[in-house]
mmCIF file of C-alpha atoms and ligand atoms in Angstrom:
data_model
loop_
_atom_site.group_PDB
_atom_site.id
_atom_site.type_symbol
_atom_site.label_atom_id
_atom_site.label_comp_id
_atom_site.label_asym_id
_atom_site.label_seq_id
_atom_site.Cartn_x
_atom_site.Cartn_y
_atom_site.Cartn_z
ATOM 1 C CA MET A 1 -20.004 4.610 18.303
ATOM 2 C CA THR A 2 -20.109 4.824 22.078
ATOM 3 C CA ALA A 3 -16.999 4.602 24.217
ATOM 4 C CA ALA A 4 -18.396 1.373 25.671
ATOM 5 C CA ALA A 5 -18.677 -0.192 22.205
ATOM 6 C CA SER A 6 -15.063 0.683 21.379
ATOM 7 C CA ALA A 7 -13.933 -1.244 24.468
ATOM 8 C CA GLN A 8 -15.046 -4.534 22.856
ATOM 9 C CA ALA A 9 -12.395 -6.485 20.944
ATOM 10 C CA PRO A 10 -13.515 -6.693 17.306
ATOM 11 C CA THR A 11 -14.498 -10.151 16.107
ATOM 12 C CA GLY A 12 -14.376 -11.514 12.567
ATOM 13 C CA GLU A 13 -17.626 -11.767 10.620
ATOM 14 C CA PRO A 14 -17.990 -14.250 7.756
ATOM 15 C CA PHE A 15 -17.100 -12.609 4.400
ATOM 16 C CA GLY A 16 -17.464 -15.704 2.238
ATOM 17 C CA LYS A 17 -15.180 -18.415 0.930
ATOM 18 C CA THR A 18 -12.265 -18.577 -1.473
ATOM 19 C CA LYS A 19 -12.513 -20.720 -4.634
ATOM 20 C CA ASP A 20 -10.704 -23.505 -2.776
ATOM 21 C CA GLY A 21 -13.171 -23.375 0.110
ATOM 22 C CA LYS A 22 -11.302 -21.398 2.776
ATOM 23 C CA SER A 23 -13.435 -19.158 5.010
ATOM 24 C CA VAL A 24 -12.591 -15.477 4.936
ATOM 25 C CA GLU A 25 -13.461 -13.112 7.795
ATOM 26 C CA LEU A 26 -13.995 -9.376 7.901
ATOM 27 C CA TYR A 27 -12.992 -7.258 10.917
ATOM 28 C CA THR A 28 -14.482 -3.820 11.542
ATOM 29 C CA LEU A 29 -12.380 -1.258 13.419
ATOM 30 C CA GLU A 30 -14.001 1.986 14.518
ATOM 31 C CA SER A 31 -12.829 5.259 15.967
ATOM 32 C CA ASP A 32 -14.934 7.423 18.281
ATOM 33 C CA ALA A 33 -13.950 10.243 15.857
ATOM 34 C CA GLY A 34 -15.834 8.576 12.955
ATOM 35 C CA LEU A 35 -13.327 6.542 10.918
ATOM 36 C CA VAL A 36 -14.502 3.005 10.046
ATOM 37 C CA VAL A 37 -12.017 0.509 8.589
ATOM 38 C CA LYS A 38 -12.827 -3.022 7.387
ATOM 39 C CA VAL A 39 -10.048 -5.559 6.883
ATOM 40 C CA MET A 40 -10.401 -9.116 5.565
ATOM 41 C CA THR A 41 -8.241 -12.139 6.231
ATOM 42 C CA ARG A 42 -7.625 -12.895 2.531
ATOM 43 C CA GLY A 43 -4.433 -11.023 1.795
ATOM 44 C CA ALA A 44 -4.684 -9.021 5.071
ATOM 45 C CA THR A 45 -6.614 -6.641 2.825
ATOM 46 C CA LEU A 46 -8.243 -3.276 3.512
ATOM 47 C CA VAL A 47 -11.764 -3.687 2.115
ATOM 48 C CA GLN A 48 -13.393 -0.397 3.177
ATOM 49 C CA ILE A 49 -12.264 2.882 4.762
ATOM 50 C CA HIS A 50 -15.077 5.286 5.594
ATOM 51 C CA ALA A 51 -13.744 8.781 6.277
ATOM 52 C CA PRO A 52 -15.679 11.993 7.025
ATOM 53 C CA ASP A 53 -15.797 14.938 4.583
ATOM 54 C CA LYS A 54 -16.019 18.632 5.513
ATOM 55 C CA ASP A 55 -19.717 18.205 6.420
ATOM 56 C CA GLY A 56 -19.102 15.085 8.486
ATOM 57 C CA LYS A 57 -20.457 12.761 5.771
ATOM 58 C CA LEU A 58 -18.759 9.354 5.637
ATOM 59 C CA ASP A 59 -17.733 7.889 2.274
ATOM 60 C CA ASP A 60 -15.782 4.753 1.475
ATOM 61 C CA VAL A 61 -12.536 6.107 -0.015
ATOM 62 C CA ILE A 62 -10.832 2.898 -1.249
ATOM 63 C CA LEU A 63 -11.497 0.583 -4.181
ATOM 64 C CA GLY A 64 -12.539 -3.023 -3.623
ATOM 65 C CA TRP A 65 -15.322 -5.558 -3.894
ATOM 66 C CA ASP A 66 -18.316 -6.676 -1.868
ATOM 67 C CA ASP A 67 -17.238 -10.328 -1.932
ATOM 68 C CA VAL A 68 -14.248 -12.653 -2.055
ATOM 69 C CA ALA A 69 -15.022 -13.609 -5.684
ATOM 70 C CA GLY A 70 -14.382 -9.979 -6.687
ATOM 71 C CA TYR A 71 -10.978 -10.109 -5.038
ATOM 72 C CA GLU A 72 -10.229 -13.394 -6.813
ATOM 73 C CA SER A 73 -11.240 -11.952 -10.205
ATOM 74 C CA GLU A 74 -8.939 -10.740 -13.002
ATOM 75 C CA GLY A 75 -9.945 -7.154 -12.255
ATOM 76 C CA ASN A 76 -8.198 -7.193 -8.886
ATOM 77 C CA GLN A 77 -5.020 -5.188 -9.329
ATOM 78 C CA TYR A 78 -3.838 -5.650 -5.715
ATOM 79 C CA PHE A 79 -6.734 -3.614 -4.266
ATOM 80 C CA GLY A 80 -6.063 -2.836 -0.584
ATOM 81 C CA CYS A 81 -3.871 -5.873 0.009
ATOM 82 C CA THR A 82 -0.762 -6.521 2.010
ATOM 83 C CA THR A 83 1.804 -6.848 -0.756
ATOM 84 C CA GLY A 84 4.838 -9.127 -0.621
ATOM 85 C CA ARG A 85 6.982 -10.991 0.263
ATOM 86 C CA VAL A 86 8.637 -8.329 -1.906
ATOM 87 C CA CYS A 87 6.371 -5.586 -3.185
ATOM 88 C CA ASN A 88 7.123 -3.832 -6.490
ATOM 89 C CA ARG A 89 9.486 -5.282 -9.098
ATOM 90 C CA ILE A 90 12.504 -7.589 -9.074
ATOM 91 C CA ALA A 91 14.384 -7.397 -12.390
ATOM 92 C CA ARG A 92 13.762 -10.534 -14.496
ATOM 93 C CA GLY A 93 12.670 -12.294 -11.286
ATOM 94 C CA LYS A 94 16.280 -13.115 -10.421
ATOM 95 C CA PHE A 95 18.588 -12.501 -7.496
ATOM 96 C CA THR A 96 21.589 -14.079 -5.792
ATOM 97 C CA LEU A 97 21.938 -14.425 -2.035
ATOM 98 C CA ASP A 98 24.687 -16.181 -0.036
ATOM 99 C CA GLY A 99 26.021 -17.678 -3.296
ATOM 100 C CA MET A 100 22.661 -19.188 -4.320
ATOM 101 C CA SER A 101 20.681 -18.035 -7.367
ATOM 102 C CA TYR A 102 16.916 -17.695 -7.099
ATOM 103 C CA GLU A 103 14.326 -17.462 -9.865
ATOM 104 C CA LEU A 104 10.862 -16.112 -9.216
ATOM 105 C CA ALA A 105 7.731 -16.018 -11.358
ATOM 106 C CA ILE A 106 7.708 -13.504 -14.209
ATOM 107 C CA ASN A 107 4.242 -12.026 -13.772
ATOM 108 C CA ASN A 108 4.922 -8.540 -15.152
ATOM 109 C CA ASP A 109 6.889 -9.396 -18.243
ATOM 110 C CA PRO A 110 9.929 -9.425 -18.111
ATOM 111 C CA ASN A 111 9.923 -8.878 -14.321
ATOM 112 C CA HIS A 112 8.588 -10.257 -11.049
ATOM 113 C CA LEU A 113 5.906 -8.065 -9.419
ATOM 114 C CA HIS A 114 4.402 -7.899 -5.913
ATOM 115 C CA GLY A 115 5.512 -11.288 -4.581
ATOM 116 C CA GLY A 116 4.314 -13.704 -7.256
ATOM 117 C CA VAL A 117 1.356 -15.514 -8.725
ATOM 118 C CA GLU A 118 -0.384 -18.169 -6.619
ATOM 119 C CA ARG A 119 0.761 -17.759 -3.007
ATOM 120 C CA SER A 120 1.918 -14.141 -2.719
ATOM 121 C CA LEU A 121 0.855 -12.487 0.550
ATOM 122 C CA ASP A 122 -2.187 -10.839 -1.076
ATOM 123 C CA LYS A 123 -3.702 -14.194 -2.131
ATOM 124 C CA VAL A 124 -3.409 -16.357 0.971
ATOM 125 C CA VAL A 125 -5.808 -16.417 3.926
ATOM 126 C CA TRP A 126 -4.243 -15.092 7.147
ATOM 127 C CA ASN A 127 -5.040 -15.923 10.782
ATOM 128 C CA ALA A 128 -6.527 -13.016 12.715
ATOM 129 C CA LYS A 129 -7.293 -11.866 16.230
ATOM 130 C CA GLY A 130 -9.050 -8.642 17.191
ATOM 131 C CA PHE A 131 -7.987 -6.600 20.212
ATOM 132 C CA THR A 132 -8.588 -3.327 22.005
ATOM 133 C CA ASN A 133 -6.132 -1.370 24.062
ATOM 134 C CA LYS A 134 -5.880 2.182 25.329
ATOM 135 C CA ARG A 135 -4.865 3.379 21.851
ATOM 136 C CA GLY A 136 -7.876 1.967 20.010
ATOM 137 C CA GLN A 137 -9.258 -1.063 18.214
ATOM 138 C CA GLY A 138 -7.158 -3.405 16.155
ATOM 139 C CA VAL A 139 -6.706 -6.705 14.438
ATOM 140 C CA ARG A 140 -3.470 -8.659 14.264
ATOM 141 C CA MET A 141 -3.056 -10.876 11.214
ATOM 142 C CA THR A 142 -0.396 -13.557 10.931
ATOM 143 C CA TYR A 143 0.811 -15.759 8.112
ATOM 144 C CA SER A 144 3.638 -18.246 8.008
ATOM 145 C CA SER A 145 5.031 -18.569 4.483
ATOM 146 C CA PRO A 146 6.912 -21.856 4.040
ATOM 147 C CA ASP A 147 10.508 -22.034 2.806
ATOM 148 C CA GLY A 148 10.492 -21.724 -0.989
ATOM 149 C CA GLU A 149 6.961 -20.356 -1.332
ATOM 150 C CA GLU A 150 6.768 -18.360 -4.581
ATOM 151 C CA GLY A 151 10.475 -19.177 -4.977
ATOM 152 C CA TYR A 152 11.695 -17.097 -2.021
ATOM 153 C CA PRO A 153 14.218 -18.614 0.412
ATOM 154 C CA GLY A 154 13.390 -19.193 4.098
ATOM 155 C CA LYS A 155 10.276 -19.708 6.159
ATOM 156 C CA LEU A 156 8.886 -16.211 6.683
ATOM 157 C CA ASP A 157 6.585 -15.474 9.632
ATOM 158 C CA VAL A 158 4.716 -12.230 9.011
ATOM 159 C CA THR A 159 2.496 -10.208 11.361
ATOM 160 C CA VAL A 160 0.499 -7.221 10.145
ATOM 161 C CA THR A 161 -1.332 -5.206 12.795
ATOM 162 C CA PHE A 162 -4.070 -2.757 11.847
ATOM 163 C CA LEU A 163 -5.001 -0.257 14.566
ATOM 164 C CA VAL A 164 -7.663 2.451 14.400
ATOM 165 C CA ALA A 165 -7.016 5.183 16.974
ATOM 166 C CA LYS A 166 -9.659 5.701 19.642
ATOM 167 C CA ASP A 167 -10.139 9.415 19.269
ATOM 168 C CA SER A 168 -8.684 10.442 15.907
ATOM 169 C CA ASN A 169 -9.242 9.366 12.299
ATOM 170 C CA ARG A 170 -6.003 7.450 12.089
ATOM 171 C CA LEU A 171 -5.163 3.966 10.837
ATOM 172 C CA THR A 172 -1.750 2.578 11.742
ATOM 173 C CA ILE A 173 -0.384 -0.492 9.974
ATOM 174 C CA GLN A 174 2.584 -2.213 11.554
ATOM 175 C CA TYR A 175 4.515 -5.009 9.829
ATOM 176 C CA LYS A 176 6.836 -7.515 11.478
ATOM 177 C CA ALA A 177 8.635 -10.487 9.959
ATOM 178 C CA ASN A 178 11.142 -13.155 10.929
ATOM 179 C CA THR A 179 12.955 -15.703 8.799
ATOM 180 C CA ASP A 180 15.085 -18.811 9.208
ATOM 181 C CA LYS A 181 17.251 -18.058 6.113
ATOM 182 C CA ALA A 182 18.471 -14.781 4.611
ATOM 183 C CA THR A 183 15.665 -13.523 2.377
ATOM 184 C CA PRO A 184 14.512 -10.262 0.804
ATOM 185 C CA VAL A 185 11.454 -8.634 2.425
ATOM 186 C CA ASN A 186 9.634 -5.475 1.364
ATOM 187 C CA LEU A 187 6.067 -5.075 2.629
ATOM 188 C CA THR A 188 3.454 -2.458 1.827
ATOM 189 C CA ASN A 189 -0.276 -1.926 1.576
ATOM 190 C CA HIS A 190 -1.684 -1.383 -1.912
ATOM 191 C CA ALA A 191 -4.884 0.587 -1.132
ATOM 192 C CA TYR A 192 -6.290 2.618 -4.031
ATOM 193 C CA PHE A 193 -7.657 5.923 -2.719
ATOM 194 C CA ASN A 194 -10.162 8.349 -4.158
ATOM 195 C CA LEU A 195 -10.928 10.954 -1.496
ATOM 196 C CA ALA A 196 -14.158 11.944 -3.286
ATOM 197 C CA GLY A 197 -15.358 8.376 -2.611
ATOM 198 C CA ALA A 198 -14.343 5.177 -4.411
ATOM 199 C CA GLY A 199 -15.969 5.030 -7.835
ATOM 200 C CA SER A 200 -15.695 8.798 -8.428
ATOM 201 C CA GLU A 201 -14.413 9.368 -11.909
ATOM 202 C CA THR A 202 -10.910 10.739 -11.392
ATOM 203 C CA VAL A 203 -8.051 11.559 -9.028
ATOM 204 C CA LEU A 204 -6.614 14.165 -11.359
ATOM 205 C CA ASP A 205 -8.335 16.825 -9.214
ATOM 206 C CA HIS A 206 -6.542 15.671 -6.038
ATOM 207 C CA VAL A 207 -3.613 17.776 -4.832
ATOM 208 C CA LEU A 208 -0.531 15.808 -3.811
ATOM 209 C CA ARG A 209 2.468 16.842 -1.775
ATOM 210 C CA LEU A 210 5.414 14.476 -1.395
ATOM 211 C CA ASN A 211 8.242 14.921 1.077
ATOM 212 C CA ALA A 212 10.824 13.874 -1.504
ATOM 213 C CA ASP A 213 13.631 15.805 -3.190
ATOM 214 C CA GLN A 214 14.702 12.687 -5.094
ATOM 215 C CA TYR A 215 13.320 9.675 -6.936
ATOM 216 C CA THR A 216 14.603 6.499 -8.570
ATOM 217 C CA PRO A 217 14.351 6.767 -12.397
ATOM 218 C CA VAL A 218 13.396 3.547 -14.210
ATOM 219 C CA ASP A 219 14.064 1.827 -17.551
ATOM 220 C CA ASP A 220 11.432 0.788 -20.099
ATOM 221 C CA THR A 221 10.351 -2.144 -17.899
ATOM 222 C CA LEU A 222 10.011 -0.003 -14.730
ATOM 223 C CA ILE A 223 13.212 -1.349 -13.155
ATOM 224 C CA PRO A 224 15.325 1.355 -11.475
ATOM 225 C CA THR A 225 18.449 2.349 -13.402
ATOM 226 C CA GLY A 226 20.257 2.573 -10.046
ATOM 227 C CA LYS A 227 20.461 6.356 -10.156
ATOM 228 C CA ILE A 228 19.020 8.533 -7.428
ATOM 229 C CA ALA A 229 17.950 11.693 -9.243
ATOM 230 C CA SER A 230 16.670 15.095 -8.169
ATOM 231 C CA VAL A 231 12.997 15.895 -8.847
ATOM 232 C CA GLU A 232 13.966 19.518 -9.521
ATOM 233 C CA GLY A 233 12.628 20.687 -12.884
ATOM 234 C CA THR A 234 10.833 17.367 -13.603
ATOM 235 C CA ASP A 235 7.144 16.415 -13.836
ATOM 236 C CA VAL A 236 7.563 14.398 -10.631
ATOM 237 C CA ASP A 237 8.345 17.370 -8.400
ATOM 238 C CA PHE A 238 5.549 17.357 -5.788
ATOM 239 C CA ARG A 239 7.475 19.129 -3.033
ATOM 240 C CA LYS A 240 5.255 22.186 -3.011
ATOM 241 C CA GLY A 241 2.019 20.317 -3.707
ATOM 242 C CA ALA A 242 0.465 20.057 -7.176
ATOM 243 C CA ARG A 243 -2.755 18.910 -8.765
ATOM 244 C CA ILE A 244 -2.175 15.380 -10.071
ATOM 245 C CA GLY A 245 -3.711 16.266 -13.451
ATOM 246 C CA LYS A 246 -1.516 19.313 -13.935
ATOM 247 C CA ARG A 247 1.447 17.614 -15.634
ATOM 248 C CA ILE A 248 0.330 13.994 -16.053
ATOM 249 C CA ALA A 249 -0.170 14.282 -19.845
ATOM 250 C CA ALA A 250 3.576 14.850 -20.182
ATOM 251 C CA LEU A 251 4.033 11.276 -18.876
ATOM 252 C CA ASP A 252 1.376 9.577 -21.045
ATOM 253 C CA ASP A 253 4.025 8.232 -23.409
ATOM 254 C CA ALA A 254 6.653 7.474 -20.772
ATOM 255 C CA SER A 255 7.271 3.845 -19.716
ATOM 256 C CA THR A 256 5.325 4.617 -16.534
ATOM 257 C CA ILE A 257 2.212 5.709 -18.556
ATOM 258 C CA GLY A 258 1.494 8.416 -15.972
ATOM 259 C CA TYR A 259 2.768 8.426 -12.405
ATOM 260 C CA ASP A 260 4.281 5.128 -11.327
ATOM 261 C CA HIS A 261 7.438 6.294 -9.548
ATOM 262 C CA ASN A 262 9.334 5.481 -6.386
ATOM 263 C CA PHE A 263 10.266 8.561 -4.391
ATOM 264 C CA VAL A 264 13.178 8.758 -1.964
ATOM 265 C CA LEU A 265 11.803 10.323 1.192
ATOM 266 C CA ASN A 266 13.787 13.169 2.732
ATOM 267 C CA PRO A 267 15.539 12.198 5.978
ATOM 268 C CA ARG A 268 13.181 12.002 8.916
ATOM 269 C CA PRO A 269 13.550 14.465 11.794
ATOM 270 C CA ALA A 270 15.904 13.111 14.488
ATOM 271 C CA ASP A 271 13.228 13.342 17.199
ATOM 272 C CA SER A 272 10.587 11.373 15.294
ATOM 273 C CA ARG A 273 10.132 7.677 14.596
ATOM 274 C CA LEU A 274 7.857 8.333 11.617
ATOM 275 C CA ASN A 275 8.587 10.514 8.637
ATOM 276 C CA LEU A 276 5.981 12.522 6.766
ATOM 277 C CA ALA A 277 5.756 10.945 3.299
ATOM 278 C CA ALA A 278 2.689 12.362 1.521
ATOM 279 C CA ILE A 279 -0.294 14.650 1.917
ATOM 280 C CA VAL A 280 -3.221 14.243 -0.492
ATOM 281 C CA ARG A 281 -6.068 16.749 -0.538
ATOM 282 C CA HIS A 282 -9.377 16.611 -2.356
ATOM 283 C CA PRO A 283 -10.563 20.239 -2.519
ATOM 284 C CA ASP A 284 -14.307 19.585 -3.064
ATOM 285 C CA SER A 285 -14.895 17.151 -0.191
ATOM 286 C CA GLY A 286 -12.275 18.777 2.049
ATOM 287 C CA ARG A 287 -10.784 15.339 2.797
ATOM 288 C CA VAL A 288 -7.063 15.211 3.429
ATOM 289 C CA LEU A 289 -4.957 12.087 3.828
ATOM 290 C CA ARG A 290 -1.572 12.354 5.530
ATOM 291 C CA ILE A 291 0.794 9.403 5.308
ATOM 292 C CA ALA A 292 3.769 8.993 7.643
ATOM 293 C CA THR A 293 6.126 6.030 7.661
ATOM 294 C CA THR A 294 9.332 4.445 8.869
ATOM 295 C CA GLU A 295 10.063 3.329 5.275
ATOM 296 C CA PRO A 296 12.650 5.143 3.110
ATOM 297 C CA GLY A 297 10.485 5.307 -0.051
ATOM 298 C CA ILE A 298 6.995 5.659 -1.441
ATOM 299 C CA GLN A 299 5.604 4.537 -4.806
ATOM 300 C CA PHE A 300 3.102 6.997 -6.221
ATOM 301 C CA TYR A 301 0.945 5.190 -8.797
ATOM 302 C CA SER A 302 -1.864 7.122 -10.505
ATOM 303 C CA GLY A 303 -4.097 4.141 -11.340
ATOM 304 C CA ASN A 304 -2.971 4.069 -14.977
ATOM 305 C CA PHE A 305 -3.972 0.427 -15.481
ATOM 306 C CA LEU A 306 -7.477 0.725 -14.012
ATOM 307 C CA MET A 307 -9.774 -0.310 -16.823
ATOM 308 C CA GLY A 308 -13.380 0.259 -15.796
ATOM 309 C CA GLN A 309 -13.755 -2.864 -13.659
ATOM 310 C CA VAL A 310 -16.970 -2.891 -11.641
ATOM 311 C CA GLY A 311 -16.460 -2.996 -7.871
ATOM 312 C CA LYS A 312 -18.316 -2.311 -4.608
ATOM 313 C CA ASP A 313 -21.942 -1.210 -5.016
ATOM 314 C CA GLY A 314 -21.667 -1.635 -8.813
ATOM 315 C CA LYS A 315 -19.313 1.340 -9.075
ATOM 316 C CA THR A 316 -16.903 1.580 -12.004
ATOM 317 C CA TYR A 317 -13.176 2.045 -11.501
ATOM 318 C CA ALA A 318 -12.015 4.046 -14.505
ATOM 319 C CA HIS A 319 -8.491 4.823 -15.748
ATOM 320 C CA ARG A 320 -6.844 7.143 -13.169
ATOM 321 C CA SER A 321 -9.856 7.102 -10.848
ATOM 322 C CA ALA A 322 -7.742 6.133 -7.828
ATOM 323 C CA LEU A 323 -4.180 6.477 -6.610
ATOM 324 C CA CYS A 324 -1.811 4.338 -4.571
ATOM 325 C CA LEU A 325 0.838 5.613 -2.215
ATOM 326 C CA GLU A 326 2.846 2.525 -1.324
ATOM 327 C CA THR A 327 5.355 3.095 1.473
ATOM 328 C CA GLN A 328 8.259 0.754 0.803
ATOM 329 C CA HIS A 329 11.954 0.120 0.306
ATOM 330 C CA PHE A 330 12.995 0.914 -3.257
ATOM 331 C CA PRO A 331 12.056 -1.434 -6.144
ATOM 332 C CA ASP A 332 14.552 -4.152 -7.099
ATOM 333 C CA SER A 333 16.654 -3.379 -3.996
ATOM 334 C CA VAL A 334 17.889 -6.978 -3.842
ATOM 335 C CA ASN A 335 19.782 -6.327 -7.110
ATOM 336 C CA GLN A 336 20.777 -2.714 -6.438
ATOM 337 C CA PRO A 337 23.849 -2.383 -4.199
ATOM 338 C CA ASN A 338 23.432 1.376 -3.628
ATOM 339 C CA PHE A 339 19.809 1.137 -2.369
ATOM 340 C CA PRO A 340 18.932 0.549 1.307
ATOM 341 C CA ASP A 341 19.183 -3.174 2.097
ATOM 342 C CA THR A 342 16.044 -5.356 2.056
ATOM 343 C CA VAL A 343 17.631 -8.652 3.091
ATOM 344 C CA LEU A 344 16.333 -9.981 6.407
ATOM 345 C CA GLN A 345 18.704 -12.281 8.296
ATOM 346 C CA PRO A 346 17.738 -15.089 10.691
ATOM 347 C CA GLY A 347 17.591 -13.744 14.256
ATOM 348 C CA GLU A 348 16.629 -10.247 13.059
ATOM 349 C CA THR A 349 13.095 -8.822 13.093
ATOM 350 C CA PHE A 350 11.823 -6.825 10.133
ATOM 351 C CA GLU A 351 9.737 -3.931 11.433
ATOM 352 C CA SER A 352 7.935 -1.171 9.619
ATOM 353 C CA THR A 353 5.063 1.189 10.414
ATOM 354 C CA THR A 354 2.855 3.416 8.269
ATOM 355 C CA GLN A 355 0.162 5.790 9.524
ATOM 356 C CA TYR A 356 -2.763 7.063 7.457
ATOM 357 C CA THR A 357 -4.417 10.087 9.064
ATOM 358 C CA PHE A 358 -7.648 11.455 7.609
ATOM 359 C CA GLN A 359 -8.257 15.141 8.220
ATOM 360 C CA ILE A 360 -10.437 17.953 6.932
ATOM 361 C CA ALA A 361 -8.893 20.897 5.067
ATOM 362 C CA ILE A 362 -9.708 24.244 6.588
ATOM 363 C CA PRO A 363 -11.134 26.426 3.760
ATOM 364 C CA LYS A 364 -8.875 29.374 2.911
ATOM 365 C CA ASN A 365 -11.550 32.137 2.903
HETATM 366 C C1 LIG B 401 2.137 -1.092 -8.617
HETATM 367 C C2 LIG B 401 2.973 -0.942 -9.820
HETATM 368 C C3 LIG B 401 2.164 -0.598 -10.999
HETATM 369 C C4 LIG B 401 1.044 -1.601 -11.194
HETATM 370 C C5 LIG B 401 0.234 -1.719 -9.923
HETATM 371 C C6 LIG B 401 -0.780 -2.839 -10.001
HETATM 372 O O1 LIG B 401 1.803 0.087 -8.053
HETATM 373 O O2 LIG B 401 4.045 -0.017 -9.643
HETATM 374 O O3 LIG B 401 2.966 -0.543 -12.147
HETATM 375 O O4 LIG B 401 1.602 -2.852 -11.518
HETATM 376 O O5 LIG B 401 1.051 -1.981 -8.836
HETATM 377 O O6 LIG B 401 -1.531 -2.792 -11.155
#
């Protein structure tokens, strides 16, 4: 794209309609360095990310569909969406706040998962406005969730800003939220990556490094036990970088059925707002994805529940053919007194940023 083209504010193109007749728009954000990102207004969802490989060839590296009906289908396991109001699990869908008890939908028996059933943030249509500034091209999506929606207290106003840098292959997602009553908030993006190109058969050949000495062990229903444990000597030690397939079989019979763990990120350097969370490398294509965040945790999920659903371009999404790296506060924080707090108070602003930088590995020989 020419520099002149990148000066134009992106506008939404029609992407179809939801079952209940709402129009959905798709925004395209481009970098002069090659990265192309498409985001739709249903669920403030990443629909496509085209990143260059070692030969400069662009491939779409995230799972998704070509139309809204795909996203509304049973096969959609939170592909690319903004996830909330509270991502991940809340034990038995229950919590108590300011002396009031709340009960949320149980949609991941026996727990609440990813904000609910009908009106979680991934299922509603957001308002959107494209913009350009000296940093790049972006789109700002807003949604106002009424008091009590999906059982959560307070009216929650959420803004998610997607920005593609002008001259590097970097996508930054910034989240902001305000409430009029104390309420738990934990927001993430649930993109499923395969750096060989979405629809490639596995991610077991990807090499993952996590900046985490500790993780939060879970019970049989994937609710944290409350312990913060060392990764030392476990199959979840990714501090030095390891092929995902190397030890995954050891977890086949665990409650997580593979990797589905929340990692506690090591403290961020004092001089930096963002903390390195993860580096994923796909040796054959040379693609590398670096994730940095202001969040204290990251869920690494190895696509264990993917079941061969057919997505974009008729491609099949097989078991463990994509991975998620969900930057977040820890699961079930609202019920876990020793985890960092996720309750947003009226008058406060929730703020969180995650950066996804696509690079090329320099061959060793
Ligand atoms: C999260 C969870 C997984 C699974 C996926 C969606 O990453 O941790 O257990 O529910 O979402 O399928």
